[in-house]
Short mmCIF file of C-alpha atoms in Angstrom, two decimals:
data_model
loop_
_atom_site.label_atom_id
_atom_site.label_comp_id
_atom_site.label_asym_id
_atom_site.label_seq_id
_atom_site.Cartn_x
_atom_site.Cartn_y
_atom_site.Cartn_z
CA MET A 1 -16.33 0.50 8.55
CA GLU A 2 -15.74 -3.30 8.58
CA ARG A 3 -13.84 -3.00 11.75
CA LEU A 4 -16.66 -1.31 13.58
CA LEU A 5 -19.18 -3.92 12.36
CA PHE A 6 -17.37 -6.98 12.14
CA LYS A 7 -13.91 -6.57 13.68
CA LYS A 8 -14.63 -5.41 17.03
CA GLN A 9 -11.20 -6.32 18.70
CA GLU A 10 -9.22 -4.90 16.13
CA PHE A 11 -11.60 -1.63 16.16
CA GLU A 12 -10.89 -1.42 19.99
CA GLU A 13 -7.20 -1.89 19.51
CA LEU A 14 -6.69 0.83 16.93
CA TYR A 15 -9.57 3.35 18.05
CA GLY A 16 -9.87 2.23 21.82
CA CYS A 17 -10.49 5.25 24.34
CA GLU A 18 -10.07 3.65 27.45
CA ARG A 19 -6.55 4.76 28.14
CA LEU A 20 -7.53 8.16 29.53
CA THR A 21 -10.82 9.52 31.22
CA PRO A 22 -13.18 11.82 29.09
CA GLU A 23 -12.20 14.92 31.00
CA GLN A 24 -8.38 13.97 30.10
CA TRP A 25 -9.04 13.54 26.39
CA ASN A 26 -11.20 16.83 26.24
CA SER A 27 -8.37 18.61 27.84
CA PHE A 28 -6.29 18.13 24.75
CA ALA A 29 -8.78 20.06 22.54
CA LYS A 30 -7.64 23.49 21.23
CA PRO A 31 -10.77 25.77 21.27
CA ASP A 32 -10.77 28.29 18.31
CA ILE A 33 -14.25 29.79 17.45
CA TRP A 34 -13.11 31.69 14.58
CA ILE A 35 -11.79 28.59 12.86
CA GLY A 36 -14.79 26.76 13.65
CA LEU A 37 -16.87 29.70 12.08
CA LEU A 38 -14.35 29.72 9.16
CA TYR A 39 -15.50 26.22 8.31
CA LEU A 40 -19.17 26.58 9.30
CA ILE A 41 -20.13 29.64 7.51
CA PRO A 42 -18.67 28.84 4.04
CA GLY A 43 -20.28 25.32 4.24
CA VAL A 44 -23.65 26.76 4.77
CA ILE A 45 -23.13 29.19 1.82
CA TYR A 46 -22.04 26.27 -0.39
CA LEU A 47 -24.91 24.29 0.29
CA ILE A 48 -27.38 27.22 -0.13
CA LEU A 49 -25.69 27.77 -3.81
CA TYR A 50 -25.33 24.05 -4.56
CA PHE A 51 -29.10 22.98 -4.30
CA PRO A 52 -30.37 25.25 -7.08
CA CYS A 53 -27.68 24.24 -9.33
CA LEU A 54 -28.28 20.55 -9.04
CA ILE A 55 -32.25 21.31 -9.63
CA VAL A 56 -31.59 22.89 -12.90
CA MET A 57 -28.93 20.61 -14.07
CA ARG A 58 -31.69 17.89 -14.20
CA GLU A 59 -33.38 19.88 -17.02
CA LYS A 60 -33.29 18.35 -20.17
CA LYS A 61 -31.35 21.09 -21.80
CA PHE A 62 -28.45 20.33 -19.54
CA SER A 63 -28.89 16.53 -18.78
CA LYS A 64 -28.64 15.94 -22.44
CA HIS A 65 -24.82 16.57 -22.24
CA SER A 66 -22.50 14.12 -20.81
CA CYS A 67 -20.50 16.76 -19.09
CA TYR A 68 -23.43 17.98 -17.16
CA LYS A 69 -24.39 14.38 -16.26
CA LEU A 70 -21.05 13.90 -14.78
CA MET A 71 -21.13 17.45 -13.04
CA PHE A 72 -24.45 16.39 -11.49
CA LEU A 73 -22.91 13.36 -10.18
CA LEU A 74 -20.11 15.37 -8.84
CA GLY A 75 -22.59 17.88 -7.38
CA PHE A 76 -24.38 14.84 -5.56
CA PHE A 77 -21.08 13.74 -3.79
CA ASP A 78 -20.28 17.39 -3.19
CA VAL A 79 -23.26 18.21 -1.16
CA PHE A 80 -22.55 15.43 1.12
CA GLY A 81 -18.78 16.02 1.25
CA VAL A 82 -19.70 19.77 2.29
CA ILE A 83 -21.84 18.43 5.26
CA LEU A 84 -19.03 16.18 6.30
CA SER A 85 -16.04 18.30 5.61
CA ALA A 86 -17.02 21.74 6.63
CA ILE A 87 -20.37 21.70 8.63
CA ILE A 88 -19.73 18.98 11.04
CA PRO A 89 -16.08 20.11 11.64
CA GLY A 90 -17.18 23.53 12.19
CA ILE A 91 -19.57 22.71 14.86
CA GLN A 92 -16.99 20.34 16.58
CA THR A 93 -14.49 23.09 16.55
CA PHE A 94 -16.82 25.74 17.65
CA GLN A 95 -18.35 23.37 20.36
CA ALA A 96 -14.63 22.70 21.62
CA ALA A 97 -14.50 26.23 22.77
CA PHE A 98 -16.90 25.34 25.56
CA SER A 99 -16.63 21.59 26.30
CA GLY A 100 -13.49 20.23 24.33
CA GLU A 101 -13.93 17.93 21.23
CA VAL A 102 -11.30 15.30 20.19
CA PHE A 103 -11.86 11.84 18.50
CA CYS A 104 -12.74 10.11 21.92
CA SER A 105 -15.25 12.65 22.73
CA HIS A 106 -17.62 11.09 20.32
CA ARG A 107 -15.88 8.07 19.18
CA ILE A 108 -18.43 6.08 16.95
CA PHE A 109 -19.70 9.09 15.47
CA ASN A 110 -16.33 10.64 14.43
CA TYR A 111 -15.43 7.04 13.14
CA ILE A 112 -18.68 6.68 10.86
CA VAL A 113 -18.00 10.65 9.74
CA GLY A 114 -14.48 9.66 8.94
CA CYS A 115 -15.45 6.56 6.99
CA PHE A 116 -17.91 8.43 4.70
CA SER A 117 -15.93 11.47 4.42
CA THR A 118 -13.09 9.40 3.14
CA GLY A 119 -15.33 7.51 0.80
CA LEU A 120 -16.92 10.74 -0.67
CA TRP A 121 -13.19 11.92 -1.22
CA GLY A 122 -12.60 8.91 -3.29
CA CYS A 123 -15.75 9.42 -5.28
CA THR A 124 -15.03 13.04 -6.02
CA CYS A 125 -11.28 12.44 -7.06
CA LEU A 126 -12.33 9.51 -9.53
CA THR A 127 -15.33 11.74 -10.77
CA CYS A 128 -13.11 14.47 -11.35
CA ILE A 129 -10.85 12.13 -13.49
CA ILE A 130 -13.61 10.79 -15.69
CA LEU A 131 -14.75 14.54 -16.20
CA ALA A 132 -11.43 15.53 -17.29
CA PHE A 133 -11.21 12.25 -19.55
CA ASN A 134 -14.47 13.34 -20.98
CA ARG A 135 -13.30 16.84 -21.70
CA THR A 136 -10.02 15.49 -23.04
CA LEU A 137 -11.76 13.26 -25.61
CA ASP A 138 -14.57 15.75 -26.41
CA LEU A 139 -11.66 18.00 -27.96
CA LEU A 140 -9.16 15.32 -29.14
CA ASN A 141 -11.22 12.70 -30.58
CA PRO A 142 -14.92 13.17 -30.86
CA LYS A 143 -15.54 9.86 -32.40
CA ILE A 144 -14.03 8.00 -29.59
CA TRP A 145 -15.87 10.29 -27.23
CA GLU A 146 -19.26 9.66 -28.88
CA LYS A 147 -18.63 5.77 -28.42
CA LEU A 148 -18.02 6.12 -24.53
CA PHE A 149 -20.15 8.73 -23.60
CA ASP A 150 -22.86 9.67 -25.88
CA GLY A 151 -26.48 9.56 -24.47
CA LYS A 152 -27.20 7.09 -21.63
CA ARG A 153 -23.69 5.64 -22.02
CA THR A 154 -22.36 8.56 -19.51
CA TYR A 155 -24.49 6.59 -16.75
CA PHE A 156 -22.02 3.82 -16.96
CA TRP A 157 -19.47 6.03 -15.70
CA TYR A 158 -21.20 6.53 -12.40
CA VAL A 159 -20.49 3.13 -11.31
CA PRO A 160 -16.68 3.20 -11.02
CA PRO A 161 -16.60 6.30 -8.34
CA VAL A 162 -19.42 4.63 -6.43
CA PHE A 163 -17.37 1.32 -6.14
CA TRP A 164 -14.28 3.18 -5.49
CA GLY A 165 -15.74 5.28 -2.75
CA GLY A 166 -17.59 2.30 -1.42
CA TYR A 167 -14.35 0.50 -1.01
CA PHE A 168 -13.08 3.47 1.07
CA VAL A 169 -16.07 3.35 3.33
CA LEU A 170 -15.82 -0.41 4.00
CA PHE A 171 -12.31 -1.27 3.90
CA SER A 172 -9.91 1.40 4.14
CA TYR A 173 -8.80 2.95 7.44
CA PRO A 174 -10.79 6.36 7.71
CA HIS A 175 -9.28 9.82 8.59
CA VAL A 176 -10.89 11.25 11.69
CA TYR A 177 -11.39 14.94 12.48
CA THR A 178 -9.67 16.53 15.69
CA THR A 179 -9.59 20.08 16.97
CA ILE A 180 -6.11 19.52 18.02
CA ALA A 181 -4.96 20.38 14.45
CA PHE A 182 -8.32 21.33 12.89
CA ALA A 183 -8.35 18.82 10.35
CA PHE A 184 -8.84 15.06 9.56
CA PHE A 185 -5.88 12.58 10.31
CA PHE A 186 -5.69 8.70 10.11
CA ASP A 187 -4.32 8.71 13.49
CA PRO A 188 -7.27 9.18 15.89
CA TYR A 189 -4.74 10.45 18.61
CA HIS A 190 -2.91 12.89 16.43
CA GLY A 191 -1.42 15.69 18.42
CA ILE A 192 -1.92 13.85 21.81
CA GLU A 193 1.28 13.65 23.84
CA ALA A 194 0.84 12.03 27.31
CA PRO A 195 3.26 10.11 29.56
CA GLY A 196 3.37 6.35 28.42
CA PHE A 197 1.04 7.12 25.42
CA LEU A 198 1.92 5.16 22.33
CA HIS A 199 0.50 6.00 18.81
CA ASN A 200 -0.21 3.20 16.51
CA ASP A 201 1.85 3.58 13.30
CA ALA A 202 -0.38 0.97 11.55
CA ILE A 203 -3.14 3.53 10.61
CA ARG A 204 -0.95 6.34 9.66
CA PRO A 205 -0.71 7.23 6.79
CA HIS A 206 -2.90 4.99 4.74
CA TYR A 207 -1.29 3.96 1.47
CA VAL A 208 -4.38 3.55 -0.55
CA HIS A 209 -5.70 7.09 0.32
CA SER A 210 -1.97 8.55 -0.42
CA THR A 211 -2.09 6.48 -3.72
CA ASN A 212 -5.49 7.83 -4.61
CA ASN A 213 -4.28 11.49 -4.01
CA ILE A 214 -0.98 11.02 -5.87
CA GLY A 215 -2.75 9.33 -8.84
CA THR A 216 -5.23 11.90 -8.92
CA THR A 217 -2.64 14.74 -9.05
CA ILE A 218 -0.65 13.06 -11.88
CA LEU A 219 -3.67 12.31 -13.98
CA LEU A 220 -5.39 15.73 -13.61
CA ILE A 221 -2.19 17.36 -14.32
CA ALA A 222 -1.31 15.24 -17.46
CA MET A 223 -4.81 15.45 -18.85
CA TYR A 224 -5.40 19.40 -18.40
CA SER A 225 -1.85 19.99 -19.59
CA ILE A 226 -2.67 18.11 -22.92
CA LEU A 227 -6.08 19.97 -23.12
CA CYS A 228 -4.32 23.41 -22.62
CA LEU A 229 -1.58 22.65 -25.13
CA PHE A 230 -4.31 21.56 -27.55
CA MET A 231 -6.45 24.76 -27.02
CA LEU A 232 -3.34 26.96 -27.33
CA CYS A 233 -2.49 25.19 -30.82
CA LYS A 234 -6.23 25.45 -31.95
CA THR A 235 -6.65 29.15 -30.97
CA LYS A 236 -3.24 29.92 -33.09
CA LYS A 237 -4.80 27.86 -36.03
CA ALA A 238 -8.50 29.22 -35.73
CA LYS A 239 -8.95 28.43 -39.50
CA GLY A 240 -8.29 24.70 -39.06
CA ALA A 241 -10.95 22.17 -39.43
CA MET A 242 -11.51 21.55 -35.81
CA LYS A 243 -12.53 24.81 -34.35
CA ILE A 244 -13.15 25.13 -30.70
CA THR A 245 -16.69 26.56 -29.78
CA GLN A 246 -17.11 29.15 -27.01
CA THR A 247 -19.38 26.54 -25.23
CA GLN A 248 -16.41 24.04 -25.32
CA LYS A 249 -14.06 26.69 -23.91
CA MET A 250 -16.32 27.86 -21.01
CA ILE A 251 -17.00 24.05 -20.00
CA PHE A 252 -13.46 23.44 -20.14
CA ILE A 253 -12.65 26.39 -17.86
CA GLN A 254 -15.22 25.21 -15.33
CA CYS A 255 -14.17 21.56 -15.22
CA PHE A 256 -10.38 22.83 -15.18
CA LEU A 257 -11.36 25.06 -12.13
CA LEU A 258 -13.27 22.32 -10.42
CA CYS A 259 -10.15 19.93 -10.81
CA VAL A 260 -7.76 22.35 -9.73
CA ILE A 261 -9.18 22.64 -6.42
CA THR A 262 -9.47 18.99 -6.12
CA LEU A 263 -5.71 18.69 -7.25
CA THR A 264 -4.53 21.17 -4.58
CA THR A 265 -6.38 19.44 -1.89
CA ALA A 266 -4.87 16.19 -2.83
CA SER A 267 -1.39 17.38 -2.90
CA ILE A 268 -1.65 19.26 0.49
CA TYR A 269 -3.25 16.00 2.17
CA VAL A 270 -0.58 13.72 0.84
CA ILE A 271 2.01 16.25 2.35
CA MET A 272 0.36 16.64 5.73
CA GLN A 273 -0.26 12.82 6.25
CA TRP A 274 3.59 12.02 5.74
CA ILE A 275 5.40 15.27 6.92
CA ASN A 276 5.04 17.25 9.92
CA THR A 277 2.97 20.15 8.68
CA PRO A 278 2.41 23.64 10.34
CA VAL A 279 -1.10 24.30 11.54
CA TRP A 280 -1.64 27.03 9.00
CA LEU A 281 -1.12 24.78 6.16
CA ILE A 282 -3.31 22.20 7.62
CA VAL A 283 -5.98 24.83 7.90
CA ILE A 284 -5.53 25.68 4.26
CA GLY A 285 -5.80 22.15 3.35
CA GLN A 286 -8.98 21.75 5.31
CA ILE A 287 -10.42 24.82 3.34
CA THR A 288 -9.41 23.47 0.12
CA TRP A 289 -11.10 20.25 0.85
CA GLN A 290 -14.21 22.16 1.72
CA GLY A 291 -13.78 24.12 -1.54
CA ALA A 292 -13.18 21.14 -3.57
CA HIS A 293 -16.60 19.94 -2.44
CA GLY A 294 -18.36 23.25 -2.38
CA GLY A 295 -16.30 25.66 -4.69
CA ALA A 296 -18.12 24.02 -7.89
CA ALA A 297 -21.38 25.86 -7.04
CA VAL A 298 -19.52 29.15 -6.93
CA ILE A 299 -17.89 28.51 -10.19
CA TYR A 300 -21.16 27.55 -11.81
CA ILE A 301 -22.98 30.63 -10.72
CA ILE A 302 -20.24 33.03 -11.73
CA LEU A 303 -19.19 31.48 -15.00
CA ASN A 304 -22.07 29.34 -16.42
CA LYS A 305 -24.57 31.74 -17.91
CA SER A 306 -26.90 29.04 -18.90
CA LEU A 307 -27.15 27.72 -15.39
CA GLN A 308 -27.44 31.62 -14.06
CA LYS A 309 -30.54 31.98 -16.38
CA SER A 310 -32.16 28.75 -15.44
CA ILE A 311 -31.80 29.59 -11.77
CA LYS A 312 -32.84 33.03 -12.08
CA LYS A 313 -36.05 31.36 -13.72
CA LEU A 314 -36.63 28.91 -11.23
CA PHE A 315 -36.62 31.43 -8.37
CA ILE A 316 -38.94 34.08 -10.61
CA LEU A 317 -41.47 30.95 -11.21
CA ARG A 318 -41.36 29.95 -7.52
CA THR A 319 -41.92 33.81 -6.57
CA LEU A 320 -44.94 33.85 -9.07
CA PHE A 321 -46.54 30.76 -7.73
CA LYS A 322 -46.21 31.90 -4.16
CA SER A 323 -47.68 35.19 -4.99
CA SER A 324 -50.57 33.65 -6.87
CA ILE A 325 -51.70 31.49 -3.98
CA PRO A 326 -53.42 34.17 -1.82
CA LYS A 327 -55.27 35.45 -4.91
CA ILE A 328 -56.71 32.06 -5.65
CA LYS A 329 -57.80 31.89 -1.94
CA VAL A 330 -59.56 35.17 -2.12
CA LYS A 331 -61.43 34.40 -5.18
CA SER A 332 -62.76 31.07 -3.71
CA VAL A 333 -63.86 32.89 -0.55
CA GLU A 334 -65.63 35.47 -2.77
CA ILE A 335 -67.39 32.91 -4.76
CA SER A 336 -68.48 31.06 -1.38
CA ARG A 337 -69.87 34.15 -0.11
CA GLN A 338 -71.95 34.84 -3.42
CA LYS A 339 -73.34 31.08 -3.15
CA ASN A 340 -74.41 31.81 0.54
CA PHE A 341 -75.97 35.02 -0.31
CA SER A 342 -77.89 33.47 -3.13
#
């Protein structure tokens, strides 16, 4: 973002669109209504499912647990991540079928979306690592876990993801969406081949982003491998002093599934930024990225019985509240009529 705000000359050199006319830029777009719908429809579903999950997570019975505090933070990032990785690309891909849509079609808008989507991805990765660390300590060493995460101490762990994501937004090269390959790339001209057209290798791939993805992959695999081995050992020795509760198992499974999607996305995006990748794998990478942000809501609703009950109660209460409003109005009308007749 700093290049757009403070380094105009560098921004024009790296993201300039004066080399071709708008019609020429749009001619490179590859319209595909079905891929647009494939991105857009799941994105809408993710948002519909996620909002009630976040509302009930703020209830005291959930928010008193450190893992739910972290899952709420992850959910906050995810909602915006779904909008930027699924809703907007879905609309752009759908629109490309009618008017064409590449980076230069809406340069400033695409650049800003790229900055914030890159930042949210950094936030998500680090939050997943902290969540995995939280689960690891909870099972392996509850005393250290209590010192680091008990009570309001968990809120301290909100700071690193925000700063890490903020660094990506302000200082990194953003990846930007293009309908030429139906995904985000650091090269704004990805897939454009024209006589005399040169690509700027300075912005592809971005090493900090790749380091983030590689580090996320390694750390998540390491921590969840340790957790899996620990749980297997404790399951075989169920009579031991440290017995794993059913709640701990279910929370572990949910956190594991959340981070597996993030891990898969990080791995695919490392590959596609460095290696010439087929379109089908690129689309899978984009879908897994959307799932990394929105899939959590599906996991919560399917596996988390406590959240299920609270969400049902939330909708039942709202339904009862709405149904009681007309009755109150009828009573007030009847009372006013009685007063008038008297």
